[in-house]
Short mmCIF file of C-alpha atoms and ligand atoms in Angstrom, two decimals:
data_model
loop_
_atom_site.label_atom_id
_atom_site.label_comp_id
_atom_site.label_asym_id
_atom_site.label_seq_id
_atom_site.Cartn_x
_atom_site.Cartn_y
_atom_site.Cartn_z
CA UNK A 217 -0.25 0.32 0.23
CA UNK A 218 1.18 3.74 -0.41
CA UNK A 219 1.69 5.80 2.45
CA UNK A 220 3.03 9.49 2.82
CA UNK A 221 5.84 9.82 5.02
CA UNK A 222 7.70 12.92 6.06
CA UNK A 223 11.21 13.13 6.82
CA UNK A 224 11.49 16.69 7.58
CA UNK A 225 9.26 19.85 6.70
CA UNK A 226 10.17 19.67 2.90
CA UNK A 227 10.71 16.14 2.43
CA UNK A 228 7.63 14.01 2.14
CA UNK A 229 7.86 10.68 0.08
CA UNK A 230 5.57 8.57 -1.15
CA UNK A 231 6.51 4.87 0.13
CA UNK A 232 5.12 1.31 -0.40
CA UNK A 233 4.39 -0.26 3.05
CA UNK A 234 3.16 -3.28 4.40
CA UNK A 235 -0.74 -3.80 4.77
CA UNK A 236 -1.00 -3.93 8.74
CA UNK A 237 -2.44 -7.11 10.05
CA UNK A 238 -5.38 -6.54 12.83
CA UNK A 239 -5.70 -8.76 15.66
CA UNK A 240 -8.61 -9.96 17.43
CA UNK A 241 -9.58 -6.24 18.49
CA UNK A 242 -8.87 -4.22 15.75
CA UNK A 243 -10.12 -3.38 12.40
CA UNK A 244 -8.56 -2.73 9.13
CA UNK A 245 -9.94 0.42 7.33
CA UNK A 246 -9.49 1.28 3.64
CA UNK A 247 -8.87 5.27 3.81
CA UNK A 248 -11.31 7.35 1.23
CA UNK A 249 -10.21 10.84 2.34
CA UNK A 250 -7.96 12.35 4.97
CA UNK A 251 -7.64 16.15 5.96
CA UNK A 252 -4.17 18.01 6.09
CA UNK A 253 -4.41 19.44 9.36
CA UNK A 254 -2.97 23.15 10.22
CA UNK A 255 -1.01 21.90 12.95
CA UNK A 256 0.45 19.78 11.03
CA UNK A 257 2.08 22.70 9.31
CA UNK A 258 4.21 23.95 12.53
CA UNK A 259 7.47 22.68 11.43
CA UNK A 260 8.57 22.40 15.27
CA UNK A 261 5.70 20.36 16.11
CA UNK A 262 5.69 18.03 13.23
CA UNK A 263 9.37 17.39 12.74
CA UNK A 264 9.83 16.33 16.20
CA UNK A 265 8.07 13.44 15.43
CA UNK A 266 9.88 12.70 12.29
CA UNK A 267 10.00 10.12 10.37
CA UNK A 268 6.22 9.71 10.58
CA UNK A 269 3.11 8.99 8.04
CA UNK A 270 0.72 12.06 7.96
CA UNK A 271 -2.28 12.36 8.72
CA UNK A 272 -5.00 12.34 11.66
CA UNK A 273 -8.14 13.29 10.01
CA UNK A 274 -9.02 10.04 8.10
CA UNK A 275 -12.23 8.60 7.22
CA UNK A 276 -12.86 5.51 5.32
CA UNK A 277 -14.57 1.98 5.11
CA UNK A 278 -13.92 -1.15 7.11
CA UNK A 279 -12.65 -4.14 5.19
CA UNK A 280 -12.05 -6.57 7.98
CA UNK A 281 -12.57 -6.88 11.71
CA UNK A 282 -10.88 -9.05 14.00
CA UNK A 283 -12.70 -12.20 15.62
CA UNK A 284 -13.36 -10.25 18.72
CA UNK A 285 -15.04 -7.09 17.38
CA UNK A 286 -18.70 -6.93 17.88
CA UNK A 287 -19.61 -2.86 17.34
CA UNK A 288 -18.21 -2.77 13.67
CA UNK A 289 -18.64 -4.72 10.53
CA UNK A 290 -17.05 -4.98 7.19
CA UNK A 291 -18.51 -2.35 4.92
CA UNK A 292 -19.24 0.14 7.80
CA UNK A 293 -18.46 3.73 6.97
CA UNK A 294 -16.53 5.32 9.87
CA UNK A 295 -14.64 8.04 11.34
CA UNK A 296 -11.85 6.83 13.59
CA UNK A 297 -9.88 9.10 15.71
CA UNK A 298 -6.18 8.80 15.76
CA UNK A 299 -6.17 8.98 19.78
CA UNK A 300 -8.78 7.45 22.08
CA UNK A 301 -9.12 7.51 25.89
CA UNK A 302 -9.41 4.82 28.59
CA UNK A 303 -12.51 6.35 30.09
CA UNK A 304 -11.39 4.74 33.55
CA UNK A 305 -8.21 6.87 34.68
CA UNK A 306 -8.76 10.01 36.75
CA UNK A 307 -8.49 12.68 33.92
CA UNK A 308 -11.29 10.43 32.02
CA UNK A 309 -13.59 10.53 35.19
CA UNK A 310 -13.14 14.26 34.53
CA UNK A 311 -13.57 14.58 30.84
CA UNK A 312 -10.18 15.29 30.66
CA UNK A 313 -9.51 12.91 28.04
CA UNK A 314 -6.82 14.28 25.97
CA UNK A 315 -4.61 14.08 29.00
CA UNK A 316 -5.52 10.62 29.50
CA UNK A 317 -2.14 8.24 29.28
CA UNK A 318 -3.90 5.92 26.70
CA UNK A 319 -5.26 8.88 24.53
CA UNK A 320 -1.75 10.03 24.44
CA UNK A 321 -0.30 6.45 23.60
CA UNK A 322 -2.90 5.38 21.36
CA UNK A 323 -2.54 5.86 17.40
CA UNK A 324 -3.77 4.65 14.45
CA UNK A 325 -1.34 2.70 11.96
CA UNK A 326 0.72 4.26 10.32
CA UNK A 327 -1.07 7.38 9.91
CA UNK A 328 -4.07 8.68 7.74
CA UNK A 329 -2.59 9.14 4.45
CA UNK A 330 -2.22 5.63 3.67
CA UNK A 331 -4.17 3.79 1.54
CA UNK A 332 -5.01 1.19 4.46
CA UNK A 333 -5.37 2.13 8.34
CA UNK A 334 -4.90 -0.35 11.11
CA UNK A 335 -7.45 0.78 13.84
CA UNK A 336 -6.15 -0.70 17.22
CA UNK A 337 -9.02 -2.02 19.80
CA UNK A 338 -8.82 0.78 22.18
CA UNK A 339 -9.31 3.75 18.97
CA UNK A 340 -12.06 1.26 17.42
CA UNK A 341 -14.23 0.87 20.80
CA UNK A 342 -13.66 4.36 22.59
CA UNK A 343 -13.40 6.51 19.84
CA UNK A 344 -14.74 5.02 16.27
CA UNK A 345 -18.22 5.56 14.88
CA UNK A 346 -20.26 4.54 12.00
CA UNK A 347 -21.16 8.21 9.65
CA UNK A 348 -24.47 8.79 9.44
CA UNK A 349 -25.63 8.23 5.66
CA UNK A 350 -26.03 11.95 5.27
CA UNK A 351 -22.34 12.51 5.67
CA UNK A 352 -20.04 11.86 2.95
CA UNK A 353 -16.22 10.98 3.70
CA UNK A 354 -15.17 14.26 2.97
CA UNK A 355 -17.72 15.47 5.96
CA UNK A 356 -16.05 12.82 7.81
CA UNK A 357 -12.76 14.48 7.53
CA UNK A 358 -14.14 17.42 9.34
CA UNK A 359 -14.73 15.64 12.22
CA UNK A 360 -11.80 15.75 14.34
CA UNK A 361 -11.34 19.62 12.99
CA UNK A 362 -14.78 20.47 13.82
CA UNK A 363 -14.57 18.77 17.22
CA UNK A 364 -11.14 20.80 18.17
CA UNK A 365 -13.08 23.87 17.79
CA UNK A 366 -16.35 22.42 20.27
CA UNK A 367 -13.85 21.68 22.73
CA UNK A 368 -12.67 25.01 22.69
CA UNK A 369 -16.04 26.55 22.74
CA UNK A 370 -17.14 24.18 25.48
CA UNK A 371 -14.26 25.16 27.58
CA UNK A 372 -14.61 28.99 26.94
CA UNK A 373 -18.43 28.99 27.32
CA UNK A 374 -20.14 31.96 25.12
CA UNK A 375 -22.97 33.94 26.46
CA UNK A 376 -25.89 34.56 24.21
CA UNK A 377 -25.25 38.16 22.24
CA UNK A 378 -21.42 37.66 23.23
CA UNK A 379 -19.04 39.42 20.60
CA UNK A 380 -16.60 36.94 19.48
CA UNK A 381 -13.28 38.12 17.66
CA UNK A 382 -11.37 35.42 16.09
CA UNK A 383 -7.77 35.81 15.06
CA UNK A 384 -6.46 33.78 12.40
CA UNK A 385 -9.09 32.70 9.32
CA UNK A 386 -7.87 29.16 8.01
CA UNK A 387 -9.97 26.46 8.32
CA UNK A 388 -10.21 26.75 12.01
CA UNK A 389 -10.97 29.92 12.03
CA UNK A 390 -13.74 29.63 9.88
CA UNK A 391 -14.90 26.75 12.02
CA UNK A 392 -14.84 28.73 14.82
CA UNK A 393 -16.90 31.41 13.08
CA UNK A 394 -19.78 28.81 12.09
CA UNK A 395 -19.69 27.21 15.76
CA UNK A 396 -19.78 30.52 17.45
CA UNK A 397 -22.63 31.52 15.42
CA UNK A 398 -24.45 28.23 16.06
CA UNK A 399 -23.66 28.55 20.08
CA UNK A 400 -25.15 31.85 20.18
CA UNK A 401 -22.46 34.62 19.54
CA UNK A 402 -24.13 38.01 18.85
CA UNK A 403 -21.27 39.89 16.70
CA UNK A 404 -18.58 37.84 15.19
CA UNK A 405 -15.27 39.70 13.98
CA UNK A 406 -12.42 38.30 12.20
CA UNK A 407 -9.13 39.37 11.42
CA UNK A 408 -6.11 38.04 9.06
CA UNK A 409 -4.05 39.50 6.57
CA UNK A 410 -5.08 37.45 3.51
CA UNK A 411 -8.07 38.71 1.26
CA UNK A 412 -9.23 35.50 0.10
CA UNK A 413 -9.75 34.61 3.88
CA UNK A 414 -11.11 38.11 4.99
CA UNK A 415 -13.86 37.57 2.29
CA UNK A 416 -14.51 33.72 3.13
CA UNK A 417 -15.10 34.96 6.76
CA UNK A 418 -17.75 37.48 5.71
CA UNK A 419 -19.23 34.60 3.63
CA UNK A 420 -19.73 32.32 6.38
CA UNK A 421 -21.16 34.66 8.56
CA UNK A 422 -18.76 36.99 10.41
CA UNK A 423 -20.30 40.67 10.59
CA UNK A 424 -17.23 42.36 10.38
CA UNK A 425 -13.13 41.62 9.33
CA UNK A 426 -10.06 43.34 9.83
CA UNK A 427 -7.27 43.38 7.73
CA UNK A 428 -4.32 43.52 10.26
CA UNK A 429 -1.98 43.96 7.57
CA UNK A 430 -3.62 47.19 6.67
CA UNK A 431 -3.72 48.61 10.23
CA UNK A 432 -3.49 47.87 14.07
CA UNK A 433 -5.76 45.17 15.15
CA UNK A 434 -6.77 47.07 18.37
CA UNK A 435 -7.59 50.27 16.80
CA UNK A 436 -9.69 48.84 14.44
CA UNK A 437 -11.51 46.60 16.81
CA UNK A 438 -11.89 49.66 19.21
CA UNK A 439 -13.25 51.58 16.14
CA UNK A 440 -15.90 48.92 15.04
CA UNK A 441 -16.84 48.01 18.54
CA UNK A 442 -17.29 51.81 19.67
CA UNK A 443 -14.71 50.83 22.32
CA UNK A 444 -16.63 47.63 23.66
CA UNK A 445 -13.71 45.42 22.10
CA UNK A 446 -14.79 41.52 22.27
CA UNK A 447 -15.68 39.21 25.44
CA UNK A 448 -14.35 36.29 23.75
CA UNK A 449 -10.74 36.43 21.96
CA UNK A 450 -9.95 33.10 20.08
CA UNK A 451 -6.30 33.36 18.99
CA UNK A 452 -5.13 30.85 16.17
CA UNK A 453 -1.83 31.68 15.17
CA UNK A 454 0.73 29.66 16.93
CA UNK A 455 3.01 32.51 18.59
CA UNK A 456 3.18 34.31 21.95
CA UNK A 457 2.55 37.55 20.00
CA UNK A 458 -0.37 36.81 18.98
CA UNK A 459 -1.61 35.78 22.20
CA UNK A 460 -0.44 39.13 23.57
CA UNK A 461 -2.46 40.70 21.04
CA UNK A 462 -5.75 38.75 21.75
CA UNK A 463 -5.35 39.29 25.17
CA UNK A 464 -5.27 43.49 24.83
CA UNK A 465 -8.54 43.06 22.57
CA UNK A 466 -10.71 41.65 25.64
CA UNK A 467 -12.99 43.51 27.67
CA UNK A 468 -13.36 43.23 31.08
CA UNK A 469 -15.06 40.16 32.21
CA UNK A 470 -14.30 38.57 29.15
CA UNK A 471 -11.76 35.83 27.90
CA UNK A 472 -8.94 34.64 25.33
CA UNK A 473 -8.83 31.42 24.04
CA UNK A 474 -5.35 29.79 23.19
CA UNK A 475 -6.29 27.80 20.34
CA UNK A 476 -2.65 26.55 19.28
CA UNK A 477 0.52 26.51 21.00
CA UNK A 478 3.35 28.79 20.69
CA UNK A 479 6.71 27.61 20.16
CA UNK A 480 8.21 25.36 23.11
CA UNK A 481 10.20 27.46 25.23
CA UNK A 482 8.42 30.80 24.04
CA UNK A 483 7.57 33.21 26.51
CA UNK A 484 4.30 35.37 27.30
CA UNK A 485 4.86 38.19 29.41
CA UNK A 486 1.50 39.19 31.12
CA UNK A 487 0.27 41.80 33.43
CA UNK A 488 -1.37 40.04 36.49
CA UNK A 489 -2.68 43.42 37.84
CA UNK A 490 -4.22 44.26 34.53
CA UNK A 491 -5.85 40.85 34.14
CA UNK A 492 -7.04 40.54 37.52
CA UNK A 493 -9.00 43.76 38.26
CA UNK A 494 -10.42 43.11 34.83
CA UNK A 495 -11.58 39.69 35.19
CA UNK A 496 -9.98 38.74 32.07
CA UNK A 497 -9.37 34.87 32.01
CA UNK A 498 -7.15 32.88 29.73
CA UNK A 499 -8.20 29.57 28.90
CA UNK A 500 -6.39 27.02 26.55
CA UNK A 501 -7.97 23.94 24.55
CA UNK A 502 -5.71 21.43 22.87
CA UNK A 503 -6.82 18.56 20.70
CA UNK A 504 -10.31 16.91 21.43
CA UNK A 505 -11.75 13.84 22.97
CA UNK A 506 -14.83 11.35 21.93
CA UNK A 507 -17.82 13.83 23.28
CA UNK A 508 -16.12 16.33 21.28
CA UNK A 509 -15.83 14.20 18.35
CA UNK A 510 -19.89 13.23 18.53
CA UNK A 511 -20.93 16.53 19.05
CA UNK A 512 -18.71 17.63 15.97
CA UNK A 513 -20.55 14.60 14.12
CA UNK A 514 -24.20 15.85 15.05
CA UNK A 515 -23.06 19.94 13.62
CA UNK A 516 -21.82 18.41 10.44
CA UNK A 517 -25.10 16.34 10.23
CA UNK A 518 -27.24 19.75 10.70
CA UNK A 519 -24.79 21.18 7.69
CA UNK A 520 -23.25 23.98 10.28
CA UNK A 521 -19.94 22.69 9.25
CA UNK A 522 -19.70 20.89 5.84
CA UNK A 523 -16.98 19.73 2.88
CA UNK A 524 -19.00 21.62 0.23
CA UNK A 525 -18.38 25.00 2.59
CA UNK A 526 -14.65 24.24 3.93
CA UNK A 527 -12.78 21.88 1.18
CA UNK A 528 -11.30 24.08 -1.33
CA UNK A 529 -8.91 21.36 -2.68
CA UNK A 530 -8.42 17.98 -3.28
CA UNK A 531 -5.31 15.69 -4.10
CA UNK A 532 -4.46 11.98 -4.72
CA UNK A 533 -1.51 10.75 -2.16
CA UNK A 534 1.21 11.31 -5.01
CA UNK A 535 0.73 14.97 -4.37
CA UNK A 536 0.67 15.00 -0.48
CA UNK A 537 3.81 16.89 -0.50
CA UNK A 538 1.76 19.85 -2.50
CA UNK A 539 -1.28 19.49 -0.27
CA UNK A 540 1.06 19.98 2.84
CA UNK A 541 2.99 23.07 1.03
CA UNK A 542 -0.42 24.67 0.09
CA UNK A 543 -1.38 23.98 3.91
CA UNK A 544 1.33 25.94 5.09
CA UNK A 545 1.40 28.69 2.82
CA UNK A 546 -2.01 30.00 4.31
CA UNK A 547 -3.35 32.02 1.73
CA UNK A 548 -5.95 31.25 -0.90
CA UNK A 549 -6.88 28.04 0.37
CA UNK A 550 -8.83 26.48 3.44
CA UNK A 551 -9.11 22.69 3.79
CA UNK A 552 -7.02 20.58 1.53
CA UNK A 553 -7.94 16.46 1.38
CA UNK A 554 -5.97 13.72 0.08
CA UNK A 555 -8.97 11.60 -2.00
CA UNK A 556 -8.23 7.89 -2.32
ZN1 LIG B 794 -6.45 18.18 13.22
ZN1 LIG B 795 -8.26 7.87 30.90
#
């Protein structure tokens, strides 16, 4: 079978690999589509894992199930999550699934951009499900990214009518716009420096957009909101500078959601006196768990998020390097998929 393996940021090779053999509790999936994640194009993040088979947003069809598998059968169209929790440790009991040791160590084999995927028993039982008939395989690839936004907005609750500022309008920023509206946001403001993305944000329901290449974000926000700023600021770009900027845009009583990490070791200088007297909270949100993937599936079923809206480019596996470069460039594209 063909796989796309990353050796370094600029070295992605299509290689032949052995089709994995499922054990009694595992399943073998024939991959039908897999998303390229914007998180995978942070060089420091992906290169520390290299060499690896790319992709953690696959959907596909079960073509073989082990003798002990009862919940799935051959022919099932499925979403499978690359990590799954144990449901019994102290983290899982509090719903902190992504902190679970099993979640951290579990993985689909060899990865999503592979013609076949072995889904180990724990992933199969604890975060794999059959796609509703109304969802295409392409929609299925959006379950994991949508679930990351679901988790973030679960942690940073939107109160009906809140003004939400979303910094960074790649595919995750767009999903945050669509979900913020669904969860009751009043005014939604998007910020980016790429015209294509600013236009798309308006198309997806943002009330205003701010071109950060043309002027100061905070000043423009103050102008648009007549001094009010935003109750929730979602920071997409992975830098301490963006986080600092995000914090400066929060209205007293509000919160900032750090949706991505900064580079390891990067420092953010805070003014605790200002944060304290203005009751400003900082919320983080890393990845997603089984509650979030199910909620994401429902939202996609309702049409809030769909491949029709977000997928802008499709590539065969042979062109994975091109899909990766396009995602890294972060310009006139949203979601790129590898189609099998
Ligand atoms: Zn992802
Ligand atoms: Zn656990």
